[in-house]
Amino acid sequence: MSAKEMMAVVTTGNGGYEKLVYQSVPIPVPKSGEVLLRVLAAGINNTEINTRLGWYSSSVKGDTASTATTQEAHAEQKADGGWNEATPFPLIQGTDCCGRVVQTTDPADDALLGKRVLVRACMRPNGYDVADNVWMASDFDGAFAQYVKVPSKEVFPIECDWSDEELATIPCAYGTSENMLHRANVGPNDFVLVTGASGGVGSATIQLAKRRGATVAGVTSLDKAGQLRDLGADIVVERGSDFVSKLGEKSVDVVVDNVAGPDFPQLLKVMKPGGRYVSSGAIAGPVVELDMRDMYLKDITLIGCTGWDEPVFPNLISYIERGEIRPLLAKSFPLRDIALAQAEFLKKKHFGNFVLTPPAPSD
C-alpha cells in the first residue's frame, strides 16, 4: 500500500455482508473549507446496516432483521433505498467518527491541527431554517476508513478523559436522541416513555431525558432491566407487555419511539391529551396501525426527526465535558471485522454501542 492509500471498508451496493469489502483506496484530499481526519474510532449504527440493505425503500415493509435475512438470500438493488436519495455506491460508510485533525486547507482552521474531534454527522447545507440535510456516510464517504475528509465547520474539538472508542459511541445515537428531546421540548415535569431503551439511541435517551429532569420509563427485555435502572430509568417495562396495564392510560407526556412495529397502537393509548410522540426510526417495522381517533381526539403532536437542529451537537459536547453523561461502549472490533460486528449488532443482545477501530497508519 502506497503512502497515498489507506484501508477502508467499501460498501459496493445493496445486499448482504458480501457487499462490505475491506480494501485499499486513495486517501481523500480535502478541498477548501475541509479538513482531513485520521479516524481513531467509528461507531456502528442501524443507519449503516439499513442503507446497505436498502431498507429505506418504500418497497420494504418489514423490520431490519427480516430485511437482512432477505437480502442475504437474494440481494436486490433499491433505487430509493438510501437515506435521502439513491445511495452513491460504492460508498465508505461510518456515521460516527472520533478523529484527529491532520490536515487543513484554510489558515483560519490551522488551530484545529492535532485536535481530537467529534464530527457532526448531520449537516444542514442550506441553514437551520431549511429542513434540507446531508449525512456523512449516507450521502458522502464516512469513517469506516483510516482517514476521512469533512467540512471544517462540522468538527468539534473535545477535551475529556474518555477513550477514542467511548467518544465514537456519541455522534449518531446521542445526536439523534438529543434532537428528539429538543424538538419535543422535554423538561422536568414530563413523564417520558422510551422504546428500545437498551439500544444505542434508547440508552442515550434515558441519560439525556434524566439530565433534563424528566421521569423516564424504558421498554426492554427483563435481562437488561437492571442496566436500565443503573442508567437512571425510573420504571422498566418488559418488551411485549401491555403498556396500558403497566403504566396506565393517559399517563405519558412524551413517547420517544425508534421501534414502531406492532406495538405502535399501544403507545398512543398511554399518552396524555396534548402529548408529544417523537420518532427518528422504525427498527421493528415502518408500517404501523394508526387509529386516527387516538391521535386527534387527544390532541397528540406527531414529530418526525431526521435533520439535527443547531443547538444539538454543541449541547452534547458540553454535556460530555461537564461530565453530565457517560459513555456506553458495549464492544470494540477491528475495522476489518465489520461483518462480524454488524451480525452481532443485529442480534440485539448488547447494551449500548459497538465501535470499529481502523489500523494505525503505520500498521
CSV table of N, CA, C and O in Angstrom, one decimal, residues 34-140:
chain,number,residue,atom,x,y,z
A,34,GLU,N,-12.4,22.3,4.0
A,34,GLU,CA,-12.5,20.9,4.6
A,34,GLU,C,-11.2,20.6,5.4
A,34,GLU,O,-10.2,21.3,5.2
A,35,VAL,N,-11.3,19.6,6.2
A,35,VAL,CA,-10.1,19.2,6.9
A,35,VAL,C,-10.0,17.7,6.8
A,35,VAL,O,-11.0,17.0,6.5
A,36,LEU,N,-8.8,17.1,6.9
A,36,LEU,CA,-8.6,15.7,6.9
A,36,LEU,C,-8.4,15.2,8.3
A,36,LEU,O,-7.6,15.7,9.0
A,37,LEU,N,-9.1,14.1,8.6
A,37,LEU,CA,-9.0,13.5,9.9
A,37,LEU,C,-8.4,12.1,9.8
A,37,LEU,O,-8.7,11.4,8.9
A,38,ARG,N,-7.6,11.8,10.8
A,38,ARG,CA,-7.2,10.4,10.9
A,38,ARG,C,-8.3,9.8,11.9
A,38,ARG,O,-8.5,10.3,12.9
A,39,VAL,N,-8.9,8.7,11.4
A,39,VAL,CA,-10.0,8.2,12.2
A,39,VAL,C,-9.4,7.3,13.3
A,39,VAL,O,-8.6,6.5,13.1
A,40,LEU,N,-9.9,7.7,14.5
A,40,LEU,CA,-9.4,7.0,15.7
A,40,LEU,C,-10.4,5.8,16.1
A,40,LEU,O,-9.9,4.8,16.6
A,41,ALA,N,-11.6,6.1,15.9
A,41,ALA,CA,-12.7,5.0,16.2
A,41,ALA,C,-14.0,5.5,15.5
A,41,ALA,O,-14.2,6.7,15.3
A,42,ALA,N,-14.8,4.5,15.1
A,42,ALA,CA,-16.0,4.8,14.3
A,42,ALA,C,-17.1,3.9,14.8
A,42,ALA,O,-16.9,2.6,14.9
A,43,GLY,N,-18.2,4.4,15.2
A,43,GLY,CA,-19.3,3.7,15.8
A,43,GLY,C,-20.2,3.0,14.7
A,43,GLY,O,-20.1,3.3,13.5
A,44,ILE,N,-20.9,2.0,15.2
A,44,ILE,CA,-21.8,1.2,14.3
A,44,ILE,C,-23.2,1.6,14.7
A,44,ILE,O,-23.6,1.7,15.9
A,45,ASN,N,-24.1,1.8,13.7
A,45,ASN,CA,-25.5,2.2,13.9
A,45,ASN,C,-26.4,1.4,13.0
A,45,ASN,O,-26.0,0.8,12.0
A,46,ASN,N,-27.7,1.4,13.3
A,46,ASN,CA,-28.7,0.9,12.4
A,46,ASN,C,-28.6,1.5,11.0
A,46,ASN,O,-28.9,0.9,10.0
A,47,THR,N,-28.3,2.8,11.0
A,47,THR,CA,-28.3,3.5,9.7
A,47,THR,C,-27.4,2.9,8.7
A,47,THR,O,-27.8,2.7,7.5
A,48,GLU,N,-26.2,2.5,9.0
A,48,GLU,CA,-25.3,1.9,8.0
A,48,GLU,C,-25.9,0.6,7.5
A,48,GLU,O,-25.8,0.3,6.3
A,49,ILE,N,-26.4,-0.2,8.4
A,49,ILE,CA,-27.0,-1.5,8.1
A,49,ILE,C,-28.2,-1.3,7.2
A,49,ILE,O,-28.4,-1.9,6.1
A,50,ASN,N,-29.1,-0.4,7.6
A,50,ASN,CA,-30.3,-0.1,6.8
A,50,ASN,C,-30.0,0.4,5.4
A,50,ASN,O,-30.6,0.1,4.4
A,51,THR,N,-28.9,1.2,5.3
A,51,THR,CA,-28.5,1.8,4.0
A,51,THR,C,-28.0,0.7,3.1
A,51,THR,O,-28.3,0.6,1.9
A,52,ARG,N,-27.1,-0.2,3.7
A,52,ARG,CA,-26.6,-1.4,2.9
A,52,ARG,C,-27.8,-2.2,2.4
A,52,ARG,O,-27.8,-2.7,1.3
A,53,LEU,N,-28.8,-2.4,3.3
A,53,LEU,CA,-29.9,-3.3,2.9
A,53,LEU,C,-30.9,-2.7,2.0
A,53,LEU,O,-31.7,-3.4,1.4
A,54,GLY,N,-30.8,-1.3,1.8
A,54,GLY,CA,-31.8,-0.6,1.0
A,54,GLY,C,-33.2,-0.6,1.8
A,54,GLY,O,-34.2,-0.4,1.2
A,55,TRP,N,-33.1,-0.6,3.1
A,55,TRP,CA,-34.3,-0.7,4.0
A,55,TRP,C,-35.2,0.6,3.8
A,55,TRP,O,-36.4,0.5,4.1
A,56,TYR,N,-34.6,1.7,3.5
A,56,TYR,CA,-35.3,3.0,3.4
A,56,TYR,C,-36.3,3.0,2.2
A,56,TYR,O,-37.1,3.9,2.1
A,57,SER,N,-36.2,2.0,1.3
A,57,SER,CA,-37.1,2.0,0.2
A,57,SER,C,-38.5,1.8,0.6
A,57,SER,O,-38.8,1.0,1.5
A,58,SER,N,-39.4,2.4,-0.1
A,58,SER,CA,-40.8,2.3,0.2
A,58,SER,C,-41.4,0.9,-0.1
A,58,SER,O,-42.4,0.5,0.4
A,59,SER,N,-40.6,0.1,-0.8
A,59,SER,CA,-41.0,-1.3,-1.1
A,59,SER,C,-40.8,-2.2,0.1
A,59,SER,O,-41.3,-3.3,0.1
A,60,VAL,N,-40.0,-1.8,1.1
A,60,VAL,CA,-39.6,-2.6,2.2
A,60,VAL,C,-40.7,-2.4,3.3
A,60,VAL,O,-40.9,-1.2,3.7
A,61,LYS,N,-41.3,-3.4,3.8
A,61,LYS,CA,-42.3,-3.3,4.8
A,61,LYS,C,-41.9,-3.9,6.2
A,61,LYS,O,-42.6,-3.7,7.2
A,62,GLY,N,-40.9,-4.8,6.2
A,62,GLY,CA,-40.5,-5.5,7.4
A,62,GLY,C,-39.5,-4.7,8.2
A,62,GLY,O,-39.0,-3.6,7.9
A,63,ASP,N,-39.1,-5.4,9.3
A,63,ASP,CA,-38.1,-4.8,10.2
A,63,ASP,C,-36.7,-5.0,9.6
A,63,ASP,O,-36.5,-5.7,8.6
A,64,THR,N,-35.7,-4.4,10.3
A,64,THR,CA,-34.3,-4.5,9.8
A,64,THR,C,-33.8,-5.9,9.7
A,64,THR,O,-33.2,-6.4,8.8
A,65,ALA,N,-34.1,-6.7,10.8
A,65,ALA,CA,-33.6,-8.1,10.8
A,65,ALA,C,-34.2,-9.0,9.7
A,65,ALA,O,-33.4,-9.7,9.1
A,66,SER,N,-35.5,-8.9,9.4
A,66,SER,CA,-36.1,-9.7,8.4
A,66,SER,C,-35.6,-9.2,7.0
A,66,SER,O,-35.4,-10.0,6.1
A,67,THR,N,-35.3,-7.9,6.8
A,67,THR,CA,-34.8,-7.4,5.6
A,67,THR,C,-33.4,-7.9,5.4
A,67,THR,O,-33.0,-8.3,4.2
A,68,ALA,N,-32.6,-8.0,6.5
A,68,ALA,CA,-31.2,-8.5,6.4
A,68,ALA,C,-31.3,-10.0,5.9
A,68,ALA,O,-30.5,-10.4,5.0
A,69,THR,N,-32.2,-10.8,6.4
A,69,THR,CA,-32.3,-12.2,6.0
A,69,THR,C,-32.6,-12.3,4.5
A,69,THR,O,-32.1,-13.1,3.8
A,70,THR,N,-33.6,-11.5,4.1
A,70,THR,CA,-34.0,-11.5,2.7
A,70,THR,C,-32.8,-11.1,1.8
A,70,THR,O,-32.6,-11.7,0.7
A,71,GLN,N,-32.1,-10.0,2.1
A,71,GLN,CA,-31.0,-9.6,1.3
A,71,GLN,C,-29.8,-10.5,1.3
A,71,GLN,O,-29.1,-10.6,0.3
A,72,GLU,N,-29.6,-11.2,2.4
A,72,GLU,CA,-28.6,-12.3,2.4
A,72,GLU,C,-28.9,-13.4,1.4
A,72,GLU,O,-28.1,-13.9,0.7
A,73,ALA,N,-30.2,-13.7,1.3
A,73,ALA,CA,-30.6,-14.8,0.4
A,73,ALA,C,-30.7,-14.4,-1.0
A,73,ALA,O,-30.4,-15.2,-1.9
A,74,HIS,N,-31.2,-13.2,-1.2
A,74,HIS,CA,-31.4,-12.7,-2.6
A,74,HIS,C,-31.2,-11.2,-2.6
A,74,HIS,O,-32.2,-10.4,-2.4
A,75,ALA,N,-30.0,-10.7,-2.9
A,75,ALA,CA,-29.7,-9.3,-2.9
A,75,ALA,C,-30.5,-8.6,-4.0
A,75,ALA,O,-30.5,-9.1,-5.1
A,76,GLU,N,-31.1,-7.5,-3.7
A,76,GLU,CA,-31.8,-6.7,-4.6
A,76,GLU,C,-31.5,-5.2,-4.5
A,76,GLU,O,-31.5,-4.7,-3.4
A,77,GLN,N,-31.1,-4.6,-5.6
A,77,GLN,CA,-30.8,-3.1,-5.5
A,77,GLN,C,-32.1,-2.3,-5.4
A,77,GLN,O,-33.1,-2.6,-6.0
A,78,LYS,N,-32.0,-1.3,-4.5
A,78,LYS,CA,-33.1,-0.4,-4.2
A,78,LYS,C,-32.8,1.0,-4.6
A,78,LYS,O,-32.0,1.7,-4.0
A,79,ALA,N,-33.4,1.5,-5.7
A,79,ALA,CA,-33.1,2.8,-6.2
A,79,ALA,C,-33.4,3.9,-5.2
A,79,ALA,O,-32.8,4.9,-5.1
A,80,ASP,N,-34.5,3.6,-4.4
A,80,ASP,CA,-34.9,4.6,-3.4
A,80,ASP,C,-34.6,4.1,-2.0
A,80,ASP,O,-35.2,4.5,-1.0
A,81,GLY,N,-33.5,3.3,-1.9
A,81,GLY,CA,-33.2,2.7,-0.6
A,81,GLY,C,-32.3,3.4,0.3
A,81,GLY,O,-31.9,3.0,1.4
A,82,GLY,N,-31.9,4.7,-0.2
A,82,GLY,CA,-30.9,5.4,0.6
A,82,GLY,C,-31.6,6.3,1.6
A,82,GLY,O,-32.8,6.5,1.7
A,83,TRP,N,-30.7,7.0,2.4
A,83,TRP,CA,-31.2,7.9,3.5
A,83,TRP,C,-31.9,9.1,3.0
A,83,TRP,O,-33.0,9.4,3.5
A,84,ASN,N,-31.4,9.7,1.9
A,84,ASN,CA,-32.1,10.9,1.3
A,84,ASN,C,-32.5,10.5,-0.1
A,84,ASN,O,-33.7,10.6,-0.4
A,85,GLU,N,-31.6,10.1,-0.9
A,85,GLU,CA,-31.9,9.8,-2.3
A,85,GLU,C,-31.2,8.5,-2.6
A,85,GLU,O,-30.9,7.7,-1.6
A,86,ALA,N,-30.9,8.2,-3.8
A,86,ALA,CA,-30.2,6.9,-4.2
A,86,ALA,C,-28.8,7.0,-3.5
A,86,ALA,O,-28.1,8.0,-3.6
A,87,THR,N,-28.4,5.9,-2.8
A,87,THR,CA,-27.1,5.9,-2.2
A,87,THR,C,-26.0,5.9,-3.2
A,87,THR,O,-26.0,5.1,-4.2
A,88,PRO,N,-25.0,6.7,-3.0
A,88,PRO,CA,-23.9,6.8,-4.0
A,88,PRO,C,-22.9,5.7,-3.9
A,88,PRO,O,-21.7,5.9,-3.6
A,89,PHE,N,-23.3,4.5,-4.2
A,89,PHE,CA,-22.4,3.3,-4.2
A,89,PHE,C,-21.4,3.4,-5.3
A,89,PHE,O,-21.7,4.0,-6.4
A,90,PRO,N,-20.1,3.0,-5.1
A,90,PRO,CA,-19.5,2.4,-3.9
A,90,PRO,C,-19.3,3.5,-2.9
A,90,PRO,O,-19.0,4.7,-3.3
A,91,LEU,N,-19.5,3.2,-1.6
A,91,LEU,CA,-19.6,4.2,-0.5
A,91,LEU,C,-18.8,3.7,0.7
A,91,LEU,O,-18.9,2.5,1.0
A,92,ILE,N,-18.0,4.5,1.3
A,92,ILE,CA,-17.4,4.2,2.6
A,92,ILE,C,-18.4,4.7,3.6
A,92,ILE,O,-18.7,5.9,3.7
A,93,GLN,N,-19.0,3.8,4.4
A,93,GLN,CA,-19.9,4.2,5.4
A,93,GLN,C,-19.2,4.6,6.7
A,93,GLN,O,-18.0,4.7,6.7
A,94,GLY,N,-20.0,4.7,7.8
A,94,GLY,CA,-19.4,5.1,9.0
A,94,GLY,C,-19.8,6.5,9.4
A,94,GLY,O,-19.2,7.5,9.1
A,95,THR,N,-21.0,6.6,10.1
A,95,THR,CA,-21.6,7.8,10.5
A,95,THR,C,-20.9,8.5,11.7
A,95,THR,O,-20.9,9.7,11.9
A,96,ASP,N,-20.5,7.6,12.7
A,96,ASP,CA,-19.9,8.1,13.9
A,96,ASP,C,-18.4,8.2,13.8
A,96,ASP,O,-17.7,7.2,13.5
A,97,CYS,N,-17.8,9.3,14.1
A,97,CYS,CA,-16.3,9.5,13.9
A,97,CYS,C,-15.7,10.2,15.1
A,97,CYS,O,-16.1,11.4,15.4
A,98,CYS,N,-14.8,9.6,15.8
A,98,CYS,CA,-13.9,10.3,16.6
A,98,CYS,C,-12.5,10.3,15.9
A,98,CYS,O,-12.0,9.2,15.5
A,99,GLY,N,-12.0,11.5,15.6
A,99,GLY,CA,-10.8,11.5,14.8
A,99,GLY,C,-9.8,12.6,15.3
A,99,GLY,O,-10.1,13.3,16.3
A,100,ARG,N,-8.7,12.7,14.6
A,100,ARG,CA,-7.7,13.7,14.9
A,100,ARG,C,-7.4,14.5,13.6
A,100,ARG,O,-7.2,13.9,12.6
A,101,VAL,N,-7.4,15.8,13.7
A,101,VAL,CA,-7.2,16.6,12.5
A,101,VAL,C,-5.7,16.6,12.1
A,101,VAL,O,-4.8,16.9,12.9
A,102,VAL,N,-5.5,16.1,10.9
A,102,VAL,CA,-4.1,16.0,10.4
A,102,VAL,C,-3.8,16.9,9.3
A,102,VAL,O,-2.6,17.1,8.9
A,103,GLN,N,-4.8,17.5,8.7
A,103,GLN,CA,-4.5,18.5,7.5
A,103,GLN,C,-5.7,19.5,7.5
A,103,GLN,O,-6.8,19.1,7.6
A,104,THR,N,-5.3,20.7,7.2
A,104,THR,CA,-6.3,21.8,7.0
A,104,THR,C,-6.0,22.4,5.6
A,104,THR,O,-5.0,22.2,5.0
A,105,THR,N,-7.0,23.1,5.1
A,105,THR,CA,-6.9,23.8,3.8
A,105,THR,C,-6.9,25.3,3.9
A,105,THR,O,-6.4,26.0,3.0
A,106,ASP,N,-7.5,25.8,5.0
A,106,ASP,CA,-7.6,27.3,5.2
A,106,ASP,C,-6.8,27.7,6.4
A,106,ASP,O,-7.0,27.0,7.5
A,107,PRO,N,-6.1,28.8,6.4
A,107,PRO,CA,-5.4,29.2,7.6
A,107,PRO,C,-6.3,29.4,8.8
A,107,PRO,O,-5.8,29.2,9.9
A,108,ALA,N,-7.5,29.8,8.6
A,108,ALA,CA,-8.4,30.0,9.7
A,108,ALA,C,-8.7,28.8,10.5
A,108,ALA,O,-9.1,28.8,11.6
A,109,ASP,N,-8.4,27.6,9.9
A,109,ASP,CA,-8.7,26.3,10.5
A,109,ASP,C,-7.4,25.7,11.1
A,109,ASP,O,-7.4,24.6,11.7
A,110,ASP,N,-6.2,26.4,11.0
A,110,ASP,CA,-5.0,25.8,11.5
A,110,ASP,C,-5.0,25.5,13.0
A,110,ASP,O,-4.3,24.6,13.4
A,111,ALA,N,-5.8,26.2,13.7
A,111,ALA,CA,-5.8,25.9,15.2
A,111,ALA,C,-6.4,24.5,15.5
A,111,ALA,O,-6.2,24.0,16.6
A,112,LEU,N,-7.1,23.9,14.5
A,112,LEU,CA,-7.6,22.6,14.7
A,112,LEU,C,-6.6,21.5,14.5
A,112,LEU,O,-6.8,20.3,15.0
A,113,LEU,N,-5.5,21.8,13.9
A,113,LEU,CA,-4.4,20.7,13.7
A,113,LEU,C,-4.1,20.0,15.0
A,113,LEU,O,-3.7,20.7,16.0
A,114,GLY,N,-4.1,18.7,15.0
A,114,GLY,CA,-3.7,17.9,16.2
A,114,GLY,C,-4.8,17.7,17.2
A,114,GLY,O,-4.7,17.0,18.1
A,115,LYS,N,-6.0,18.4,17.0
A,115,LYS,CA,-7.1,18.3,17.9
A,115,LYS,C,-7.8,17.0,17.8
A,115,LYS,O,-8.1,16.5,16.6
A,116,ARG,N,-8.2,16.4,18.9
A,116,ARG,CA,-9.1,15.3,18.9
A,116,ARG,C,-10.5,15.9,18.7
A,116,ARG,O,-10.9,16.8,19.5
A,117,VAL,N,-11.3,15.3,17.8
A,117,VAL,CA,-12.6,15.9,17.5
A,117,VAL,C,-13.7,14.9,17.3
A,117,VAL,O,-13.4,13.7,17.1
A,118,LEU,N,-14.9,15.3,17.4
A,118,LEU,CA,-16.1,14.6,17.0
A,118,LEU,C,-16.7,15.3,15.8
A,118,LEU,O,-16.6,16.5,15.7
A,119,VAL,N,-17.2,14.5,14.9
A,119,VAL,CA,-17.8,15.0,13.7
A,119,VAL,C,-19.3,15.1,13.8
A,119,VAL,O,-20.0,14.1,14.2
A,120,ARG,N,-19.9,16.2,13.5
A,120,ARG,CA,-21.4,16.4,13.4
A,120,ARG,C,-21.8,15.7,12.1
A,120,ARG,O,-21.7,16.3,11.0
A,121,ALA,N,-22.4,14.5,12.2
A,121,ALA,CA,-22.7,13.7,11.0
A,121,ALA,C,-23.8,14.3,10.2
A,121,ALA,O,-23.9,14.1,9.0
A,122,CYS,N,-24.8,14.9,10.8
A,122,CYS,CA,-25.9,15.5,10.1
A,122,CYS,C,-25.6,17.0,9.9
A,122,CYS,O,-25.4,17.8,10.8
A,123,MET,N,-25.6,17.3,8.6
A,123,MET,CA,-25.1,18.6,8.1
A,123,MET,C,-26.3,19.3,7.4
A,123,MET,O,-27.0,18.7,6.7
A,124,ARG,N,-26.5,20.6,7.7
A,124,ARG,CA,-27.6,21.4,7.2
A,124,ARG,C,-27.0,22.4,6.2
A,124,ARG,O,-26.8,23.6,6.5
A,125,PRO,N,-26.8,22.0,4.9
A,125,PRO,CA,-26.0,22.9,4.0
A,125,PRO,C,-26.7,24.2,3.7
A,125,PRO,O,-26.1,25.2,3.3
A,126,ASN,N,-28.0,24.3,3.8
A,126,ASN,CA,-28.8,25.5,3.4
A,126,ASN,C,-29.3,26.2,4.7
A,126,ASN,O,-30.2,27.1,4.6
A,127,GLY,N,-28.7,25.9,5.8
A,127,GLY,CA,-29.0,26.7,7.0
A,127,GLY,C,-30.1,26.0,7.8
A,127,GLY,O,-30.8,25.0,7.4
A,128,TYR,N,-30.2,26.4,9.1
A,128,TYR,CA,-31.1,25.7,10.0
A,128,TYR,C,-32.6,26.1,9.9
A,128,TYR,O,-33.4,25.6,10.6
A,129,ASP,N,-32.8,27.1,9.0
A,129,ASP,CA,-34.2,27.4,8.8
A,129,ASP,C,-34.9,26.6,7.6
A,129,ASP,O,-36.0,26.7,7.3
A,130,VAL,N,-34.0,25.7,7.1
A,130,VAL,CA,-34.5,24.9,6.0
A,130,VAL,C,-34.3,23.4,6.4
A,130,VAL,O,-33.3,23.1,7.0
A,131,ALA,N,-35.2,22.5,6.1
A,131,ALA,CA,-35.1,21.2,6.5
A,131,ALA,C,-34.1,20.3,5.8
A,131,ALA,O,-33.8,19.2,6.2
A,132,ASP,N,-33.6,20.8,4.7
A,132,ASP,CA,-32.6,20.0,3.9
A,132,ASP,C,-31.4,19.6,4.8
A,132,ASP,O,-30.9,20.4,5.6
A,133,ASN,N,-31.0,18.3,4.6
A,133,ASN,CA,-29.9,17.8,5.4
A,133,ASN,C,-29.1,16.8,4.6
A,133,ASN,O,-29.7,16.1,3.7
A,134,VAL,N,-27.8,16.7,4.8
A,134,VAL,CA,-27.0,15.6,4.3
A,134,VAL,C,-26.3,14.9,5.4
A,134,VAL,O,-26.0,15.6,6.4
A,135,TRP,N,-25.9,13.7,5.2
A,135,TRP,CA,-25.3,12.9,6.3
A,135,TRP,C,-24.0,12.3,5.8
A,135,TRP,O,-23.9,11.7,4.7
A,136,MET,N,-23.0,12.4,6.6
A,136,MET,CA,-21.8,11.7,6.4
A,136,MET,C,-22.1,10.2,6.4
A,136,MET,O,-22.8,9.7,7.2
A,137,ALA,N,-21.5,9.5,5.4
A,137,ALA,CA,-21.6,8.0,5.3
A,137,ALA,C,-22.9,7.6,4.7
A,137,ALA,O,-23.1,6.4,4.4
A,138,SER,N,-23.9,8.5,4.4
A,138,SER,CA,-25.0,8.1,3.6
A,138,SER,C,-25.0,8.9,2.3
A,138,SER,O,-25.4,8.4,1.3
A,139,ASP,N,-24.6,10.1,2.3
A,139,ASP,CA,-24.5,11.0,1.2
A,139,ASP,C,-23.1,11.2,0.6
A,139,ASP,O,-22.9,11.6,-0.5
A,140,PHE,N,-22.1,11.0,1.5
A,140,PHE,CA,-20.7,11.0,1.0
A,140,PHE,C,-19.9,10.2,2.0
A,140,PHE,O,-20.4,9.7,3.0
